[in-house]
Coordinates of C-alpha atoms and ligand atoms in Angstrom, one line a residue:
X2 CA 7.5 12.9 -27.9
X3 CA 4.0 12.4 -26.6
X4 CA 2.5 13.4 -23.3
X5 CA 2.7 9.8 -22.0
X6 CA 6.4 9.6 -22.8
X7 CA 7.0 12.9 -20.9
X8 CA 5.1 11.6 -17.9
X9 CA 7.0 8.3 -18.1
X10 CA 10.3 10.2 -18.1
X11 CA 9.2 12.4 -15.2
X12 CA 8.1 9.4 -13.2
X13 CA 11.4 7.6 -13.7
X14 CA 13.2 10.9 -12.8
X15 CA 11.3 11.0 -9.5
X16 CA 12.0 7.3 -8.8
X17 CA 15.7 7.6 -9.5
X18 CA 16.1 10.7 -7.3
X19 CA 14.2 9.1 -4.5
X20 CA 16.2 5.9 -4.8
X21 CA 19.5 7.7 -5.0
X22 CA 18.7 9.5 -1.7
X23 CA 17.0 6.8 0.3
X24 CA 18.0 3.4 -1.2
X25 CA 15.8 0.3 -0.8
X26 CA 13.0 0.6 1.7
X27 CA 12.6 -3.1 2.5
X28 CA 8.8 -3.0 2.8
X29 CA 7.4 -6.2 4.0
X30 CA 10.4 -8.3 3.1
X31 CA 9.9 -11.9 4.1
X32 CA 7.1 -11.3 6.5
X33 CA 5.0 -13.9 4.8
X34 CA 1.7 -13.4 2.9
X35 CA -0.6 -13.7 5.9
X36 CA 1.2 -11.2 8.0
X37 CA 1.2 -8.8 5.0
X38 CA -2.5 -9.2 4.6
X39 CA -3.2 -8.6 8.3
X40 CA -0.9 -5.6 8.2
X41 CA -2.7 -4.1 5.2
X42 CA -5.9 -4.0 7.3
X43 CA -4.3 -2.9 10.5
X44 CA -2.4 0.0 8.9
X45 CA -5.6 1.8 7.9
X46 CA -5.6 5.2 9.6
X47 CA -2.6 4.6 11.8
X48 CA 1.1 4.5 11.7
X49 CA 3.2 1.4 11.3
X50 CA 4.6 1.4 14.8
X51 CA 1.0 0.7 16.1
X52 CA 0.6 -2.0 13.5
X53 CA 3.8 -3.7 14.7
X54 CA 2.5 -3.7 18.3
X55 CA -0.8 -5.3 17.2
X56 CA 1.0 -7.9 15.1
X57 CA 3.4 -8.7 18.0
X58 CA 0.3 -9.3 20.2
X59 CA -1.1 -11.8 17.6
X60 CA 2.3 -13.5 17.4
X61 CA 2.6 -13.7 21.2
X62 CA -0.9 -15.2 21.4
X63 CA 0.1 -17.8 18.7
X64 CA -2.8 -16.8 16.5
X65 CA -1.1 -15.2 13.4
X66 CA -2.4 -17.8 11.0
X67 CA -5.7 -18.0 9.1
X68 CA -7.4 -20.8 11.0
X69 CA -6.8 -19.2 14.3
X70 CA -8.2 -15.8 13.4
X71 CA -11.1 -17.4 11.5
X72 CA -12.1 -19.3 14.6
X73 CA -11.8 -16.4 17.0
X74 CA -14.6 -14.0 18.1
X75 CA -14.5 -10.4 16.9
X76 CA -14.2 -9.3 20.6
X77 CA -11.2 -11.5 21.2
X78 CA -9.5 -10.4 18.1
X79 CA -10.3 -6.7 18.8
X80 CA -8.6 -7.1 22.2
X81 CA -5.4 -8.4 20.6
X82 CA -5.2 -5.7 17.9
X83 CA -6.1 -2.9 20.2
X84 CA -2.7 -1.0 19.7
X85 CA -3.6 -0.5 16.0
X86 CA -6.6 1.7 16.9
X87 CA -10.2 1.4 15.5
X88 CA -9.8 -2.1 16.8
X89 CA -13.5 -3.1 16.7
X90 CA -13.8 -2.0 13.1
X91 CA -10.5 -3.6 12.1
X92 CA -11.4 -6.8 13.9
X93 CA -14.6 -7.0 11.8
X94 CA -12.7 -6.2 8.6
X95 CA -10.0 -8.8 9.3
X96 CA -12.7 -11.4 10.0
X97 CA -14.4 -10.5 6.7
X98 CA -11.2 -10.8 4.8
X99 CA -10.3 -14.1 6.3
X100 CA -13.8 -15.3 5.8
X101 CA -13.3 -14.6 2.1
X102 CA -10.1 -16.6 2.2
X103 CA -12.0 -19.5 3.6
X104 CA -15.0 -19.2 1.3
X105 CA -13.0 -18.9 -1.9
X106 CA -9.7 -20.6 -1.1
X107 CA -10.4 -23.0 1.8
X108 CA -8.3 -20.8 4.0
X109 CA -5.1 -21.3 1.9
X110 CA -3.3 -18.0 1.8
X111 CA -1.2 -19.0 -1.2
X112 CA -4.0 -20.1 -3.5
X113 CA -5.1 -16.6 -4.6
X114 CA -1.6 -16.1 -6.2
X115 CA -2.7 -18.3 -9.1
X116 CA -5.7 -16.0 -9.8
X117 CA -5.3 -13.2 -12.4
X118 CA -4.8 -9.7 -11.1
X119 CA -8.2 -8.2 -12.2
X120 CA -10.3 -11.1 -10.8
X121 CA -8.4 -11.1 -7.6
X122 CA -8.8 -7.3 -7.3
X123 CA -12.5 -7.5 -7.9
X124 CA -12.8 -10.2 -5.2
X125 CA -10.9 -8.2 -2.7
X126 CA -12.8 -5.0 -3.4
X127 CA -16.1 -6.9 -2.7
X128 CA -14.9 -7.8 0.9
X129 CA -16.3 -5.5 3.6
X130 CA -13.8 -2.9 4.7
X131 CA -11.4 -3.5 1.8
X132 CA -10.9 -0.3 -0.2
X133 CA -8.7 0.3 -3.2
X134 CA -5.6 1.1 -1.3
X135 CA -5.9 -1.9 0.9
X136 CA -6.7 -4.2 -2.0
X137 CA -3.9 -3.0 -4.1
X138 CA -1.4 -3.2 -1.2
X139 CA -2.4 -6.9 -0.7
X140 CA -2.1 -7.5 -4.5
X141 CA 1.3 -5.9 -4.8
X142 CA 2.9 -6.8 -1.5
X143 CA 1.4 -10.2 -0.7
X144 CA 0.8 -11.6 -4.1
X145 CA 3.4 -9.8 -6.3
X146 CA 0.8 -8.6 -8.7
X147 CA 1.9 -5.7 -10.9
X148 CA -0.4 -3.0 -9.5
X149 CA 0.7 0.5 -8.4
X150 CA -0.5 1.4 -4.9
X151 CA -1.4 5.1 -4.4
X152 CA -2.3 7.1 -1.4
X153 CA -2.5 10.6 -0.1
X154 CA 1.3 11.0 -0.3
X155 CA 1.3 9.9 -4.0
X156 CA -1.4 12.4 -4.7
X157 CA 0.5 15.2 -3.0
X158 CA 3.7 14.6 -4.9
X159 CA 2.0 14.1 -8.3
X160 CA -0.1 17.2 -8.0
X161 CA 2.7 19.4 -6.8
X162 CA 4.9 18.1 -9.6
X163 CA 2.1 18.9 -12.1
X164 CA 1.7 15.3 -13.2
X165 CA -2.1 15.3 -12.5
X166 CA -4.9 17.6 -11.6
X167 CA -5.7 18.2 -7.9
X168 CA -9.1 16.7 -8.3
X169 CA -7.9 13.3 -9.7
X170 CA -9.4 10.3 -8.0
X171 CA -7.7 7.1 -6.9
X172 CA -8.0 5.3 -10.2
X173 CA -6.8 8.2 -12.3
X174 CA -3.8 8.6 -10.0
X175 CA -3.1 4.8 -10.0
X176 CA -3.3 4.7 -13.8
X177 CA -0.9 7.6 -14.2
X178 CA 1.8 5.6 -12.4
X179 CA 0.6 2.2 -13.5
X180 CA 0.9 2.9 -17.2
X181 CA 3.6 5.5 -17.1
X182 CA 6.2 3.0 -15.8
X183 CA 7.5 -0.4 -16.8
X184 CA 5.3 -3.2 -15.5
X185 CA 7.7 -4.3 -12.9
X186 CA 6.5 -5.5 -9.5
X187 CA 9.8 -4.7 -7.8
X188 CA 9.7 -1.1 -9.2
X189 CA 6.1 -0.6 -8.1
X190 CA 6.9 -2.0 -4.6
X191 CA 9.9 0.2 -4.1
X192 CA 8.5 3.3 -5.7
X193 CA 5.4 3.3 -3.4
X194 CA 7.6 2.9 -0.3
X195 CA 9.8 5.8 -1.5
X196 CA 6.9 8.1 -2.1
X197 CA 5.6 7.4 1.4
X198 CA 9.1 8.2 2.8
X199 CA 9.4 11.5 1.0
X200 CA 5.8 12.4 1.9
X201 CA 6.5 11.9 5.5
X202 CA 9.8 13.7 5.5
X203 CA 9.3 16.6 3.1
X204 CA 6.1 16.6 1.1
X205 CA 3.9 17.2 4.1
X206 CA 0.6 19.2 4.1
X207 CA 2.9 22.2 4.1
X208 CA 5.7 21.2 1.7
X209 CA 9.3 21.4 2.9
X210 CA 11.0 21.6 -0.5
X211 CA 14.4 22.8 0.8
X212 CA 16.6 19.7 0.9
X213 CA 13.9 17.4 -0.6
X214 CA 15.3 14.8 -3.0
X215 CA 12.9 16.2 -5.6
X216 CA 13.7 19.8 -5.1
X217 CA 15.5 20.1 -8.5
X218 CA 12.4 18.9 -10.4
X219 CA 9.8 21.5 -11.6
X220 CA 7.1 21.7 -9.0
X221 CA 4.4 24.1 -7.7
X222 CA 2.8 24.5 -4.4
X223 CA -0.9 25.0 -4.1
Ligands
SF4_311 S1 8.4 18.7 -0.8 FE1 8.5 20.0 -2.6 S2 10.2 19.2 -3.9 FE2 9.6 17.6 -2.3 S3 8.1 16.3 -3.3 FE3 7.0 17.9 -2.3 S4 6.7 19.5 -3.8 FE4 8.3 18.2 -4.5

């Protein structure tokens, strides 16, 4: 059995243990593409509760649709998304992203779904303020593209379970999961959400392995 098979086995072990403990996480179910895209920007450097407050403001103001935000000033938008923190930066980023939607797709949030994964990823990464994690979250959660989203929680779990070196970068980490698993959008969607859950509850900067769903798997602490 080759190394990749071993990794594949370990990744599915991790997934199954997390799923057994936590069940489905219901990330972004039925929120609609535009809300997911807005949420992907707003969630940068903050928790989801703050994002929900900012989205509630946009809804209450009746502006949670592309044309409205496209036509709004940065200052006006920043005022509405204030609860998400870094609101001036995020307002500019949101405006850039929606500007891209208008430049490339006439403001139609559904049109990018017909574009292939790699092209769409390159387009998103070229937008000001859209990094890999944000781009991949949009691709996976808004457009159902089979790409694995990784973050600091993913890195922590993978390093502590000896799946990857501590100095691995985003792409190396993403490729570990991307190619070590079946290419299944639902699996990628659920797995990322489950890793975030275990990262928040157990695999914190100081690991709390006792009682962790992955406690029985071989792991090391740095
Ligand atoms: S807390 Fe411990 S057992 Fe749980 S994922 Fe982190 S290293 Fe693994």
